[in-house]
PDB file of C-alpha atoms in Angstrom:
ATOM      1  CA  UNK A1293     323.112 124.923  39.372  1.00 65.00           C
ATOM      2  CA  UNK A1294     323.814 124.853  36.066  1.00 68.00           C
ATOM      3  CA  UNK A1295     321.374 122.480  33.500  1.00 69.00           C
ATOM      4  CA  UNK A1296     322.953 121.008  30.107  1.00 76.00           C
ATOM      5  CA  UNK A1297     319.865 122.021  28.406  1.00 77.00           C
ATOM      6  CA  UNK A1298     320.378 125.489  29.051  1.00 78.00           C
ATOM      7  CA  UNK A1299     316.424 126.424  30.323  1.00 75.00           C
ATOM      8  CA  UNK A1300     314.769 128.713  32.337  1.00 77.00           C
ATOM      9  CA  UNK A1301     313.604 128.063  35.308  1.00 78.00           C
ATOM     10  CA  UNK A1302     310.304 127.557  34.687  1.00 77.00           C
ATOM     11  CA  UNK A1303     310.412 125.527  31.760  1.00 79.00           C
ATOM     12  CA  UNK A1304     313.559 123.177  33.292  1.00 75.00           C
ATOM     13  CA  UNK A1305     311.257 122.865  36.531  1.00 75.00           C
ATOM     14  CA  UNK A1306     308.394 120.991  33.672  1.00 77.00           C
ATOM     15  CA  UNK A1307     311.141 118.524  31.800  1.00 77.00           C
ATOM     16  CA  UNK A1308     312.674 117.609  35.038  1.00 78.00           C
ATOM     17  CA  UNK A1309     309.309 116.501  36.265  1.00 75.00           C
ATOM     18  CA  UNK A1310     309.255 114.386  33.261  1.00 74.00           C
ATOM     19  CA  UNK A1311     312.582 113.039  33.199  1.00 76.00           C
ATOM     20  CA  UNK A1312     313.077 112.115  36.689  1.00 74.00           C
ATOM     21  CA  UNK A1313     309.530 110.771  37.503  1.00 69.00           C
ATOM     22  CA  UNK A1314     310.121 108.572  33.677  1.00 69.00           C
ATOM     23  CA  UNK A1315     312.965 107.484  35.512  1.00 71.00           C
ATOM     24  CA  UNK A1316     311.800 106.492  38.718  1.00 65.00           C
ATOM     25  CA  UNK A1317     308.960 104.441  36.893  1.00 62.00           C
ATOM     26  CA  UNK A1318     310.993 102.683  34.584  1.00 62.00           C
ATOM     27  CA  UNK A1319     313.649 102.385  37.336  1.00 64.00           C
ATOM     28  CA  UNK A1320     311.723 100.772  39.952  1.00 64.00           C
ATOM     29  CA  UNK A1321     308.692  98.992  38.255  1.00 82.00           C
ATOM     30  CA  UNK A1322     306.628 100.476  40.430  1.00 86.00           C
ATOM     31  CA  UNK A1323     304.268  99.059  39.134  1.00 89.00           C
ATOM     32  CA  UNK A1324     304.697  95.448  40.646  1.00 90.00           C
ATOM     33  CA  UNK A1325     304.598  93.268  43.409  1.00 91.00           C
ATOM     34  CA  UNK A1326     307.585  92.909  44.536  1.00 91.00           C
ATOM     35  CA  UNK A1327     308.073  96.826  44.823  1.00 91.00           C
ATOM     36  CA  UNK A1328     305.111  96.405  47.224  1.00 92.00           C
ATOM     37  CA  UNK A1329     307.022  93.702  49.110  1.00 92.00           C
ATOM     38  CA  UNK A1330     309.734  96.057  48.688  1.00 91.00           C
ATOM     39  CA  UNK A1331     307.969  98.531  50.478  1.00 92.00           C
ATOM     40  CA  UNK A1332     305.932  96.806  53.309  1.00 94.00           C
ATOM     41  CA  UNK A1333     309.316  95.475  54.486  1.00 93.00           C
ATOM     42  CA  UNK A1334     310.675  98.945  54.197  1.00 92.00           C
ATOM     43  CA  UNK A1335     307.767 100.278  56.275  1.00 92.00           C
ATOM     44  CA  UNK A1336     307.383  97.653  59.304  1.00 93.00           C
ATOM     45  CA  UNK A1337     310.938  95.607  59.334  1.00 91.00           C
ATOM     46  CA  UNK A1338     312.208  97.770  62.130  1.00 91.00           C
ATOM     47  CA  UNK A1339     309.204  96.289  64.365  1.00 92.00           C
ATOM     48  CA  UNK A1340     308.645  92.758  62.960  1.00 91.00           C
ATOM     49  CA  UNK A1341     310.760  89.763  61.561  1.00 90.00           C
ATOM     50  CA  UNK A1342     310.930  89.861  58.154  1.00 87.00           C
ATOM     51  CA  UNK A1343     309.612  85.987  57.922  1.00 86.00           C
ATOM     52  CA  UNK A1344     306.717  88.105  59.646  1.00 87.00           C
ATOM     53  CA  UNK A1345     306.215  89.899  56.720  1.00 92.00           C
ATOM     54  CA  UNK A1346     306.244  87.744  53.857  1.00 89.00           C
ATOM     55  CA  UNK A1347     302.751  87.867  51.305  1.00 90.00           C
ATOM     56  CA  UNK A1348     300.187  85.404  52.264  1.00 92.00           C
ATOM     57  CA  UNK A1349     299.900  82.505  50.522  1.00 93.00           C
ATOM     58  CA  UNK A1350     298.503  83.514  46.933  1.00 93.00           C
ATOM     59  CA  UNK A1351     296.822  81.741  44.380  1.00 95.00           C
ATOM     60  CA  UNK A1352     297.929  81.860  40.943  1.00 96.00           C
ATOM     61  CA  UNK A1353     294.886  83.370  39.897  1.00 97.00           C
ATOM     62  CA  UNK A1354     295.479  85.715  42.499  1.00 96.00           C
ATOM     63  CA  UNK A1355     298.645  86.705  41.096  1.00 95.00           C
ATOM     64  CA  UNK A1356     297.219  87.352  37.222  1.00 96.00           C
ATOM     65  CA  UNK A1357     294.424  89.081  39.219  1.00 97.00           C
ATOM     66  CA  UNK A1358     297.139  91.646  40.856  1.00 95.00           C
ATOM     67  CA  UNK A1359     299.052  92.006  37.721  1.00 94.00           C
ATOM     68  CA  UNK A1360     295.844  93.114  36.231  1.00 95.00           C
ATOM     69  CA  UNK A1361     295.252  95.692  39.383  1.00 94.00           C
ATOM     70  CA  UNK A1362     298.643  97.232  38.830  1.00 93.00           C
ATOM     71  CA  UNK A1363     298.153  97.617  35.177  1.00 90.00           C
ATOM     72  CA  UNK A1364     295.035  99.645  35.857  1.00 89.00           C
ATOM     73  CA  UNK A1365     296.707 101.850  37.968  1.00 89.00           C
ATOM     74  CA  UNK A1366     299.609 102.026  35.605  1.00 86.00           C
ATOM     75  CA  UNK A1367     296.516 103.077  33.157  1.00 83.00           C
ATOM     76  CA  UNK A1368     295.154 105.700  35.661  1.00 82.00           C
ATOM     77  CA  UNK A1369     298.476 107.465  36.087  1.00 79.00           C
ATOM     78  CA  UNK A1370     300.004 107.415  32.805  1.00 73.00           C
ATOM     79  CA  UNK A1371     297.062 107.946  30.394  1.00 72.00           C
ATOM     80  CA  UNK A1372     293.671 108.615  32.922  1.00 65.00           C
ATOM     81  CA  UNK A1373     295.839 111.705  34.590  1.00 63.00           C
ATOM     82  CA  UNK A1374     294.449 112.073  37.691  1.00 64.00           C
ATOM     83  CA  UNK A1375     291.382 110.052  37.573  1.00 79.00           C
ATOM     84  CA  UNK A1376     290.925 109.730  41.429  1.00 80.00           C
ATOM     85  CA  UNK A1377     288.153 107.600  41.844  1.00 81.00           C
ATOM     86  CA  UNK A1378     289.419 104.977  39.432  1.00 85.00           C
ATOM     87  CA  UNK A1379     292.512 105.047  41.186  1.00 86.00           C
ATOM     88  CA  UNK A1380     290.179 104.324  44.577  1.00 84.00           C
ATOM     89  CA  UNK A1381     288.255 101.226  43.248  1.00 86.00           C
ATOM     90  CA  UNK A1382     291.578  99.502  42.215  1.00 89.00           C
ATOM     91  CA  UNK A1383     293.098 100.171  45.254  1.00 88.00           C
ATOM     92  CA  UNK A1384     289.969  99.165  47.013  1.00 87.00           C
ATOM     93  CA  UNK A1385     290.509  95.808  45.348  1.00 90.00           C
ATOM     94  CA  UNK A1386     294.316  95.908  46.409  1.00 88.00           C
ATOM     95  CA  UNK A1387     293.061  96.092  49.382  1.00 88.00           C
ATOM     96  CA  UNK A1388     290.092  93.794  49.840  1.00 89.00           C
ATOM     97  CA  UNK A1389     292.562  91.029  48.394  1.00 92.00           C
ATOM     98  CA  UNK A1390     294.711  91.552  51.680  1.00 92.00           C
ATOM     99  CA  UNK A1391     298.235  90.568  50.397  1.00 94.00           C
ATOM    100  CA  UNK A1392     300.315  90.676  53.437  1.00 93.00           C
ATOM    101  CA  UNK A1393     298.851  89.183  56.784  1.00 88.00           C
ATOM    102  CA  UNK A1394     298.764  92.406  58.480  1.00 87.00           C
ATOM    103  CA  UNK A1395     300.056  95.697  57.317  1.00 88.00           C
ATOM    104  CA  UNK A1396     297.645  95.897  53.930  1.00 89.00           C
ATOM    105  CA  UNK A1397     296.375  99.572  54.994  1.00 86.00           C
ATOM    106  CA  UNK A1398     299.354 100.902  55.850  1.00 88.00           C
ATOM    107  CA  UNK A1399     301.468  99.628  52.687  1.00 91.00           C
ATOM    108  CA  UNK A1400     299.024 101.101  50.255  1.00 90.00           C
ATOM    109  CA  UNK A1401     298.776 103.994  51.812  1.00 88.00           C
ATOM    110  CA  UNK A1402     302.313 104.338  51.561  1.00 90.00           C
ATOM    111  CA  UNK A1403     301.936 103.372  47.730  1.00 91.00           C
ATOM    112  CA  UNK A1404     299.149 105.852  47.002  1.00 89.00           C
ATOM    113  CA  UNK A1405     301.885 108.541  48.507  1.00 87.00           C
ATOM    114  CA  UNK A1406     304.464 107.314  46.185  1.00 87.00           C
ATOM    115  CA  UNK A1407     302.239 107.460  43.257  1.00 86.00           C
ATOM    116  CA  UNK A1408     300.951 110.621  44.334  1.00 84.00           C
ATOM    117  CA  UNK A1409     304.333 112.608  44.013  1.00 81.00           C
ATOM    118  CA  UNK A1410     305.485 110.426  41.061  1.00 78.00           C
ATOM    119  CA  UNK A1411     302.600 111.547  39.185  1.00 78.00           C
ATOM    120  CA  UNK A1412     301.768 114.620  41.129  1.00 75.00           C
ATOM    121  CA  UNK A1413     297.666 113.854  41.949  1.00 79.00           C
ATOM    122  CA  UNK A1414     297.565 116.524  43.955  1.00 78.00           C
ATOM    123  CA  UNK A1415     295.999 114.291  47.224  1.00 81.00           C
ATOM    124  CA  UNK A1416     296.447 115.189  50.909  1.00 80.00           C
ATOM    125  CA  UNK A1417     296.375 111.274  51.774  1.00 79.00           C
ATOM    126  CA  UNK A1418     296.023 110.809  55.591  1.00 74.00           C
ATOM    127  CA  UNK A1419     298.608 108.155  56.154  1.00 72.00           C
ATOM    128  CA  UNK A1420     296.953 107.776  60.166  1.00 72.00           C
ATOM    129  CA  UNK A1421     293.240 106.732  59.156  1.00 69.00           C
ATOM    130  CA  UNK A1422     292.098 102.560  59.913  1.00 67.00           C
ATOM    131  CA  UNK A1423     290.211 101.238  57.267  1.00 63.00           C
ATOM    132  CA  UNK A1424     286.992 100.600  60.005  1.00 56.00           C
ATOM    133  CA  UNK A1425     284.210  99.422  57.438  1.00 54.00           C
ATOM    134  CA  UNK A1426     283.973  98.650  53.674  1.00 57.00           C
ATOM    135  CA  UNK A1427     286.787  99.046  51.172  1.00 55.00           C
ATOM    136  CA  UNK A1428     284.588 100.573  48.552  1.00 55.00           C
ATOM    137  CA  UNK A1429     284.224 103.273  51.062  1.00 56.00           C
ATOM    138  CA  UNK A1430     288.171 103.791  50.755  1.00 57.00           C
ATOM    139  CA  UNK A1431     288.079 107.165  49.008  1.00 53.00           C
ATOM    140  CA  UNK A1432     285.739 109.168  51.831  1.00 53.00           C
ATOM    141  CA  UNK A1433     287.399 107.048  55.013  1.00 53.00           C
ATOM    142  CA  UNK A1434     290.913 106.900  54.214  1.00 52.00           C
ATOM    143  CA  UNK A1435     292.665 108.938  51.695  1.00 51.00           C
ATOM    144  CA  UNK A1436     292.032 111.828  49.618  1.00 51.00           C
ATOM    145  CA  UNK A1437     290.987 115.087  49.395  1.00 52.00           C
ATOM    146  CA  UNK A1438     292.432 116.628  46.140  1.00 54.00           C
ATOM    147  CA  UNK A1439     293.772 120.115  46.837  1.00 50.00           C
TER     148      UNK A1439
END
């Protein structure tokens, strides 16, 4: 395939990380609730009704609470590059928070695997563990090992 900009391989394979993961960010406001909706009802609407898999009821301190959440982690991947174990505690708190009545592990797994290809963390996330005991113990029981 030809490229407009008229690059090696190499150097094409570094700007089209940039451009297209840019993209997808600014594309998709990943960085949001409603992508989460988004993608809990992707992940379990072929098994339950989707009135089934609406958020809790949330408070609106709740909400500012979340929106704070997803701006750290929008703070971890853009400027903390691969800071792994603040990317942990806030998703700890995603977590502990439980969002959606049942599903919460599962989802953010699912979001730590997004962010980990759009920002390339380099994490082998097992997407089969149970959370069995403490959230802040997230990092060792669920998730990552960085390769």
């Amino acid at each position: 395939m030809r490229n407009k900009l008229g690059l090696n391989n190499e150097k094409l394979f570094s700007v089209e990380k940039i451009i297209v993961t840019t993209k997808f960010i600014f594309n998709n406001d990943i960085f949001s609730l409603e992508f989460l909706r988004q993608l809990h009802l992707f992940l379990f609407s072929d098994l339950y009704y989707e009135e089934d898999l609406a958020f809790r009821e949330l408070t609106q301190e709740e909400i500012t609470y979340i929106e704070v959440l997803f701006n750290s982690i929008k703070e971890v991947c853009i400027r903390e590059y691969n800071n792994v174990d603040m990317l942990m505690e806030t998703l700890a708190k995603f977590w502990e928070l439980q969002i959606f009545k049942d599903g919460n592990t599962r989802t953010l797994l699912g979001y730590l695997s997004i962010l980990n290809k759009a920002f390339i963390l380099n994490l082998d996330i097992d997407l089969n563990k149970e959370i069995s005991s403490s959230p802040s113990e997230l990092n060792s029981q669920i998730f990552v090992n960085q390769k």
